[in-house]
Amino acid sequence: MKKMFGYGPVWLSILFGAIPYVAIQADSAGFTFELYYPLATYAVLVVLELVIFAGIKYYKVELGELTKIFTVVFLLVSVVSVGCYGTLLKKWDYSSVVFILLVATSVISAAVVMFHELPGKVVKIAFAITTLVVGAVVWLFLFMSLFFGNIADAKVMYSRESPEGKYIAEVIDDDQGALGGYTIVQVKRKESFSFFLGRIYKDPVFLCRKGWGKWDKIEFEWVDEDTLLIDGTEYTNEGEW
């Protein structure tokens, strides 16, 4: 049992970093990573973190040099994971309060363990400053995501499935408030890769843009499974959809 807790920071670094890593890799490849229950998933991880740290304290586990390094790594990973799980939340309402409490619990716990285990005052201060800088960037990112997410009000006005059912073409009216807005037509794949916690699907492909509020003046129809006719112009799938 003591040995298991002794490697706790290593396992926590892997668990907290897994979802952000997959999400970042998916995004760079043109895919979207979606968790079914992001707040619940994050809550489970934070509870697991508290159990492991309590076990280290209770059993008076002596962490090895490698594990001490992972206490620092985990602090930074826990801060970075905030940005990932925050953006995966579908709505910022009451859940945002719960999320912030979980974040505070996780980061403070990780910081306390790091300061307790890491030798050297200068090293502790250096990592504390690094964590604060990373944390500030993450919260700025979340604030911008929340702010611009509230400004935009995108609605799917109508959609049409391709003949064989592989794609869906959507007409979306995007109201940007004082910034104006626009109407777009996009195509997305219906299929996705699902797993226990969520799913990964290909990002929609933008085809054309019209003026805001003109969604009812757009005429489009599927010519075949790989060709969409929009206002007399053909858009053909060349492996991008």
mmCIF file of C-alpha atoms in Angstrom:
data_model
loop_
_atom_site.group_PDB
_atom_site.id
_atom_site.type_symbol
_atom_site.label_atom_id
_atom_site.label_comp_id
_atom_site.label_asym_id
_atom_site.label_seq_id
_atom_site.Cartn_x
_atom_site.Cartn_y
_atom_site.Cartn_z
ATOM 1 C CA MET A 1 0.000 0.000 0.000
ATOM 2 C CA LYS A 2 2.793 2.412 0.936
ATOM 3 C CA LYS A 3 4.576 1.670 -2.327
ATOM 4 C CA MET A 4 1.401 2.430 -4.278
ATOM 5 C CA PHE A 5 1.020 5.799 -2.559
ATOM 6 C CA GLY A 6 4.726 6.418 -3.045
ATOM 7 C CA TYR A 7 4.165 6.605 -6.798
ATOM 8 C CA GLY A 8 1.013 8.674 -6.370
ATOM 9 C CA PRO A 9 2.337 11.903 -7.952
ATOM 10 C CA VAL A 10 3.448 9.930 -11.004
ATOM 11 C CA TRP A 11 -0.018 8.416 -11.525
ATOM 12 C CA LEU A 12 -1.703 11.746 -10.873
ATOM 13 C CA SER A 13 0.475 13.467 -13.491
ATOM 14 C CA ILE A 14 -0.536 10.834 -16.031
ATOM 15 C CA LEU A 15 -4.247 10.896 -15.157
ATOM 16 C CA PHE A 16 -4.563 14.684 -15.048
ATOM 17 C CA GLY A 17 -2.524 15.081 -18.223
ATOM 18 C CA ALA A 18 -4.168 12.360 -20.317
ATOM 19 C CA ILE A 19 -7.374 14.194 -21.285
ATOM 20 C CA PRO A 20 -5.654 17.544 -22.072
ATOM 21 C CA TYR A 21 -3.036 15.708 -24.145
ATOM 22 C CA VAL A 22 -5.671 13.838 -26.172
ATOM 23 C CA ALA A 23 -7.727 17.024 -26.610
ATOM 24 C CA ILE A 24 -4.712 19.008 -27.838
ATOM 25 C CA GLN A 25 -3.619 16.246 -30.230
ATOM 26 C CA ALA A 26 -7.152 15.892 -31.577
ATOM 27 C CA ASP A 27 -7.454 19.639 -32.119
ATOM 28 C CA SER A 28 -4.128 19.814 -33.969
ATOM 29 C CA ALA A 29 -5.339 17.044 -36.285
ATOM 30 C CA GLY A 30 -8.641 18.774 -37.067
ATOM 31 C CA PHE A 31 -10.800 16.838 -34.626
ATOM 32 C CA THR A 32 -12.854 17.801 -31.577
ATOM 33 C CA PHE A 33 -12.582 15.967 -28.269
ATOM 34 C CA GLU A 34 -15.768 15.942 -26.218
ATOM 35 C CA LEU A 35 -16.331 14.613 -22.699
ATOM 36 C CA TYR A 36 -19.841 13.464 -21.838
ATOM 37 C CA TYR A 37 -19.528 14.627 -18.229
ATOM 38 C CA PRO A 38 -16.501 16.946 -17.926
ATOM 39 C CA LEU A 39 -17.350 18.310 -14.473
ATOM 40 C CA ALA A 40 -17.958 14.847 -13.004
ATOM 41 C CA THR A 41 -14.761 13.511 -14.603
ATOM 42 C CA TYR A 42 -12.732 16.372 -13.173
ATOM 43 C CA ALA A 43 -14.357 15.918 -9.745
ATOM 44 C CA VAL A 44 -13.379 12.232 -9.674
ATOM 45 C CA LEU A 45 -9.775 13.136 -10.460
ATOM 46 C CA VAL A 46 -9.657 15.756 -7.696
ATOM 47 C CA VAL A 47 -11.101 13.309 -5.156
ATOM 48 C CA LEU A 48 -8.518 10.723 -6.241
ATOM 49 C CA GLU A 49 -5.806 13.352 -5.796
ATOM 50 C CA LEU A 50 -6.953 14.067 -2.234
ATOM 51 C CA VAL A 51 -7.044 10.341 -1.413
ATOM 52 C CA ILE A 52 -3.484 9.838 -2.676
ATOM 53 C CA PHE A 53 -2.114 12.860 -0.818
ATOM 54 C CA ALA A 54 -3.945 11.784 2.345
ATOM 55 C CA GLY A 55 -2.453 8.302 1.958
ATOM 56 C CA ILE A 56 1.060 9.745 1.623
ATOM 57 C CA LYS A 57 0.502 11.750 4.793
ATOM 58 C CA TYR A 58 -1.175 8.927 6.736
ATOM 59 C CA TYR A 59 1.420 6.279 5.894
ATOM 60 C CA LYS A 60 4.283 8.801 6.198
ATOM 61 C CA VAL A 61 5.573 7.785 2.782
ATOM 62 C CA GLU A 62 9.077 8.902 1.889
ATOM 63 C CA LEU A 63 9.030 10.019 -1.745
ATOM 64 C CA GLY A 64 11.997 9.149 -3.924
ATOM 65 C CA GLU A 65 13.908 11.711 -5.967
ATOM 66 C CA LEU A 66 12.039 10.855 -9.174
ATOM 67 C CA THR A 67 8.673 11.062 -7.428
ATOM 68 C CA LYS A 68 9.604 14.432 -5.948
ATOM 69 C CA ILE A 69 10.198 15.692 -9.457
ATOM 70 C CA PHE A 70 6.714 14.482 -10.367
ATOM 71 C CA THR A 71 5.231 16.472 -7.489
ATOM 72 C CA VAL A 72 6.448 19.548 -9.358
ATOM 73 C CA VAL A 73 5.297 18.181 -12.705
ATOM 74 C CA PHE A 74 1.891 17.382 -11.267
ATOM 75 C CA LEU A 75 1.417 20.909 -9.929
ATOM 76 C CA LEU A 76 1.985 22.329 -13.415
ATOM 77 C CA VAL A 77 -0.124 19.609 -15.058
ATOM 78 C CA SER A 78 -2.974 20.257 -12.618
ATOM 79 C CA VAL A 79 -2.906 23.949 -13.531
ATOM 80 C CA VAL A 80 -2.819 23.288 -17.285
ATOM 81 C CA SER A 81 -5.639 20.731 -17.017
ATOM 82 C CA VAL A 82 -7.862 23.505 -15.630
ATOM 83 C CA GLY A 83 -7.877 25.143 -19.067
ATOM 84 C CA CYS A 84 -8.841 21.899 -20.788
ATOM 85 C CA TYR A 85 -11.634 20.880 -18.424
ATOM 86 C CA GLY A 86 -12.896 24.456 -18.236
ATOM 87 C CA THR A 87 -13.373 24.718 -21.990
ATOM 88 C CA LEU A 88 -15.015 21.279 -22.071
ATOM 89 C CA LEU A 89 -17.812 22.501 -19.807
ATOM 90 C CA LYS A 90 -20.870 22.988 -21.972
ATOM 91 C CA LYS A 91 -22.407 25.759 -19.868
ATOM 92 C CA TRP A 92 -20.924 28.233 -17.435
ATOM 93 C CA ASP A 93 -23.720 28.478 -14.875
ATOM 94 C CA TYR A 94 -23.934 26.944 -11.408
ATOM 95 C CA SER A 95 -21.349 24.378 -12.510
ATOM 96 C CA SER A 96 -18.734 27.130 -12.779
ATOM 97 C CA VAL A 97 -18.853 27.638 -8.989
ATOM 98 C CA VAL A 98 -18.346 23.916 -8.400
ATOM 99 C CA PHE A 99 -15.568 23.870 -10.976
ATOM 100 C CA ILE A 100 -13.730 26.790 -9.350
ATOM 101 C CA LEU A 101 -13.961 25.103 -5.930
ATOM 102 C CA LEU A 102 -12.552 21.891 -7.391
ATOM 103 C CA VAL A 103 -9.753 23.830 -9.080
ATOM 104 C CA ALA A 104 -8.827 25.587 -5.835
ATOM 105 C CA THR A 105 -8.841 22.295 -3.931
ATOM 106 C CA SER A 106 -6.693 20.544 -6.525
ATOM 107 C CA VAL A 107 -4.106 23.275 -7.089
ATOM 108 C CA ILE A 108 -3.722 24.206 -3.402
ATOM 109 C CA SER A 109 -3.317 20.548 -2.424
ATOM 110 C CA ALA A 110 -0.716 20.011 -5.138
ATOM 111 C CA ALA A 111 1.138 23.174 -4.081
ATOM 112 C CA VAL A 112 1.198 22.171 -0.396
ATOM 113 C CA VAL A 113 2.616 18.738 -1.236
ATOM 114 C CA MET A 114 5.194 20.242 -3.570
ATOM 115 C CA PHE A 115 6.391 22.766 -0.985
ATOM 116 C CA HIS A 116 6.582 20.016 1.625
ATOM 117 C CA GLU A 117 8.531 17.578 -0.520
ATOM 118 C CA LEU A 118 10.737 19.838 -2.617
ATOM 119 C CA PRO A 119 14.055 20.831 -1.018
ATOM 120 C CA GLY A 120 15.594 24.283 -1.383
ATOM 121 C CA LYS A 121 13.909 27.624 -0.854
ATOM 122 C CA VAL A 122 15.070 29.097 -4.166
ATOM 123 C CA VAL A 123 13.761 26.118 -6.117
ATOM 124 C CA LYS A 124 10.384 26.355 -4.379
ATOM 125 C CA ILE A 125 10.066 30.058 -5.161
ATOM 126 C CA ALA A 126 11.067 29.492 -8.793
ATOM 127 C CA PHE A 127 8.420 26.811 -9.295
ATOM 128 C CA ALA A 128 5.837 28.878 -7.422
ATOM 129 C CA ILE A 129 6.411 31.806 -9.806
ATOM 130 C CA THR A 130 6.265 29.469 -12.814
ATOM 131 C CA THR A 131 2.981 28.035 -11.578
ATOM 132 C CA LEU A 132 1.514 31.506 -11.045
ATOM 133 C CA VAL A 133 2.477 32.582 -14.568
ATOM 134 C CA VAL A 134 1.035 29.422 -16.129
ATOM 135 C CA GLY A 135 -2.088 29.791 -13.998
ATOM 136 C CA ALA A 136 -2.567 33.407 -15.102
ATOM 137 C CA VAL A 137 -2.329 32.381 -18.771
ATOM 138 C CA VAL A 138 -4.823 29.549 -18.235
ATOM 139 C CA TRP A 139 -7.373 31.777 -16.494
ATOM 140 C CA LEU A 140 -6.991 34.461 -19.158
ATOM 141 C CA PHE A 141 -7.641 31.790 -21.772
ATOM 142 C CA LEU A 142 -10.746 30.625 -19.898
ATOM 143 C CA PHE A 143 -12.003 34.184 -19.452
ATOM 144 C CA MET A 144 -11.639 34.929 -23.164
ATOM 145 C CA SER A 145 -13.349 31.649 -24.028
ATOM 146 C CA LEU A 146 -16.241 32.479 -21.687
ATOM 147 C CA PHE A 147 -16.484 36.097 -22.858
ATOM 148 C CA PHE A 148 -16.540 35.392 -26.581
ATOM 149 C CA GLY A 149 -18.690 32.322 -26.044
ATOM 150 C CA ASN A 150 -21.377 34.542 -24.486
ATOM 151 C CA ILE A 151 -21.183 37.140 -27.267
ATOM 152 C CA ALA A 152 -21.734 34.661 -30.072
ATOM 153 C CA ASP A 153 -25.127 33.025 -30.421
ATOM 154 C CA ALA A 154 -24.831 30.482 -33.214
ATOM 155 C CA LYS A 155 -27.959 28.545 -34.141
ATOM 156 C CA VAL A 156 -28.478 25.786 -36.676
ATOM 157 C CA MET A 157 -31.412 27.110 -38.700
ATOM 158 C CA TYR A 158 -31.842 23.983 -40.790
ATOM 159 C CA SER A 159 -29.828 20.998 -41.958
ATOM 160 C CA ARG A 160 -29.921 18.314 -44.607
ATOM 161 C CA GLU A 161 -28.422 14.842 -44.578
ATOM 162 C CA SER A 162 -26.430 13.530 -47.549
ATOM 163 C CA PRO A 163 -28.041 10.783 -49.694
ATOM 164 C CA GLU A 164 -26.140 7.942 -48.024
ATOM 165 C CA GLY A 165 -26.271 9.536 -44.583
ATOM 166 C CA LYS A 166 -22.528 10.047 -44.116
ATOM 167 C CA TYR A 167 -22.625 13.861 -43.846
ATOM 168 C CA ILE A 168 -24.923 16.604 -42.620
ATOM 169 C CA ALA A 169 -24.986 20.061 -44.238
ATOM 170 C CA GLU A 170 -26.004 22.838 -41.854
ATOM 171 C CA VAL A 171 -27.035 26.457 -42.317
ATOM 172 C CA ILE A 172 -25.951 28.364 -39.202
ATOM 173 C CA ASP A 173 -26.935 31.900 -38.225
ATOM 174 C CA ASP A 174 -24.246 33.376 -35.976
ATOM 175 C CA ASP A 175 -25.407 36.444 -34.032
ATOM 176 C CA GLN A 176 -22.340 38.323 -32.723
ATOM 177 C CA GLY A 177 -24.313 41.058 -30.979
ATOM 178 C CA ALA A 178 -22.851 44.532 -31.484
ATOM 179 C CA LEU A 179 -20.192 42.982 -33.710
ATOM 180 C CA GLY A 180 -22.831 41.991 -36.261
ATOM 181 C CA GLY A 181 -22.894 38.420 -37.470
ATOM 182 C CA TYR A 182 -23.054 36.168 -40.483
ATOM 183 C CA THR A 183 -24.676 33.069 -41.904
ATOM 184 C CA ILE A 184 -22.501 30.116 -42.829
ATOM 185 C CA VAL A 185 -22.937 26.748 -44.479
ATOM 186 C CA GLN A 186 -20.859 23.896 -43.167
ATOM 187 C CA VAL A 187 -20.648 20.133 -43.580
ATOM 188 C CA LYS A 188 -19.858 17.689 -40.799
ATOM 189 C CA ARG A 189 -19.435 13.940 -40.583
ATOM 190 C CA LYS A 190 -22.071 11.997 -38.683
ATOM 191 C CA GLU A 191 -19.682 9.294 -37.546
ATOM 192 C CA SER A 192 -17.518 9.672 -34.454
ATOM 193 C CA PHE A 193 -15.227 7.576 -32.300
ATOM 194 C CA SER A 194 -16.931 6.980 -28.962
ATOM 195 C CA PHE A 195 -15.353 5.650 -25.774
ATOM 196 C CA PHE A 196 -16.304 5.379 -22.112
ATOM 197 C CA LEU A 197 -15.820 9.043 -21.158
ATOM 198 C CA GLY A 198 -16.624 10.841 -24.399
ATOM 199 C CA ARG A 199 -16.128 10.932 -28.138
ATOM 200 C CA ILE A 200 -13.874 12.329 -30.860
ATOM 201 C CA TYR A 201 -15.279 13.640 -34.117
ATOM 202 C CA LYS A 202 -13.975 15.503 -37.156
ATOM 203 C CA ASP A 203 -14.384 19.272 -37.129
ATOM 204 C CA PRO A 204 -17.078 20.651 -39.471
ATOM 205 C CA VAL A 205 -15.827 21.953 -42.817
ATOM 206 C CA PHE A 206 -16.746 25.568 -43.610
ATOM 207 C CA LEU A 207 -18.014 25.985 -47.173
ATOM 208 C CA CYS A 208 -19.321 29.539 -47.582
ATOM 209 C CA ARG A 209 -20.452 32.657 -45.716
ATOM 210 C CA LYS A 210 -23.399 34.946 -46.328
ATOM 211 C CA GLY A 211 -24.716 38.057 -44.624
ATOM 212 C CA TRP A 212 -26.243 37.760 -41.164
ATOM 213 C CA GLY A 213 -29.948 36.892 -41.080
ATOM 214 C CA LYS A 214 -29.990 35.648 -44.677
ATOM 215 C CA TRP A 215 -30.261 31.991 -43.774
ATOM 216 C CA ASP A 216 -33.756 31.715 -45.309
ATOM 217 C CA LYS A 217 -32.456 32.954 -48.667
ATOM 218 C CA ILE A 218 -29.851 30.206 -49.041
ATOM 219 C CA GLU A 219 -30.758 27.339 -51.354
ATOM 220 C CA PHE A 220 -28.782 24.143 -51.121
ATOM 221 C CA GLU A 221 -29.196 20.495 -52.006
ATOM 222 C CA TRP A 222 -27.072 17.382 -52.274
ATOM 223 C CA VAL A 223 -26.125 16.445 -55.835
ATOM 224 C CA ASP A 224 -24.604 13.188 -54.618
ATOM 225 C CA GLU A 225 -22.848 11.906 -51.502
ATOM 226 C CA ASP A 226 -19.776 14.063 -52.124
ATOM 227 C CA THR A 227 -21.212 17.155 -53.800
ATOM 228 C CA LEU A 228 -23.308 19.952 -52.324
ATOM 229 C CA LEU A 229 -24.986 22.629 -54.443
ATOM 230 C CA ILE A 230 -25.271 26.012 -52.677
ATOM 231 C CA ASP A 231 -26.958 28.884 -54.518
ATOM 232 C CA GLY A 232 -25.908 27.388 -57.840
ATOM 233 C CA THR A 233 -22.268 26.728 -56.841
ATOM 234 C CA GLU A 234 -21.033 23.158 -56.426
ATOM 235 C CA TYR A 235 -18.826 22.264 -53.470
ATOM 236 C CA THR A 236 -17.152 18.892 -53.807
ATOM 237 C CA ASN A 237 -15.574 16.727 -51.162
ATOM 238 C CA GLU A 238 -11.878 16.308 -51.895
ATOM 239 C CA GLY A 239 -11.066 14.347 -48.781
ATOM 240 C CA GLU A 240 -11.623 17.257 -46.395
ATOM 241 C CA TRP A 241 -15.116 16.436 -45.195
#
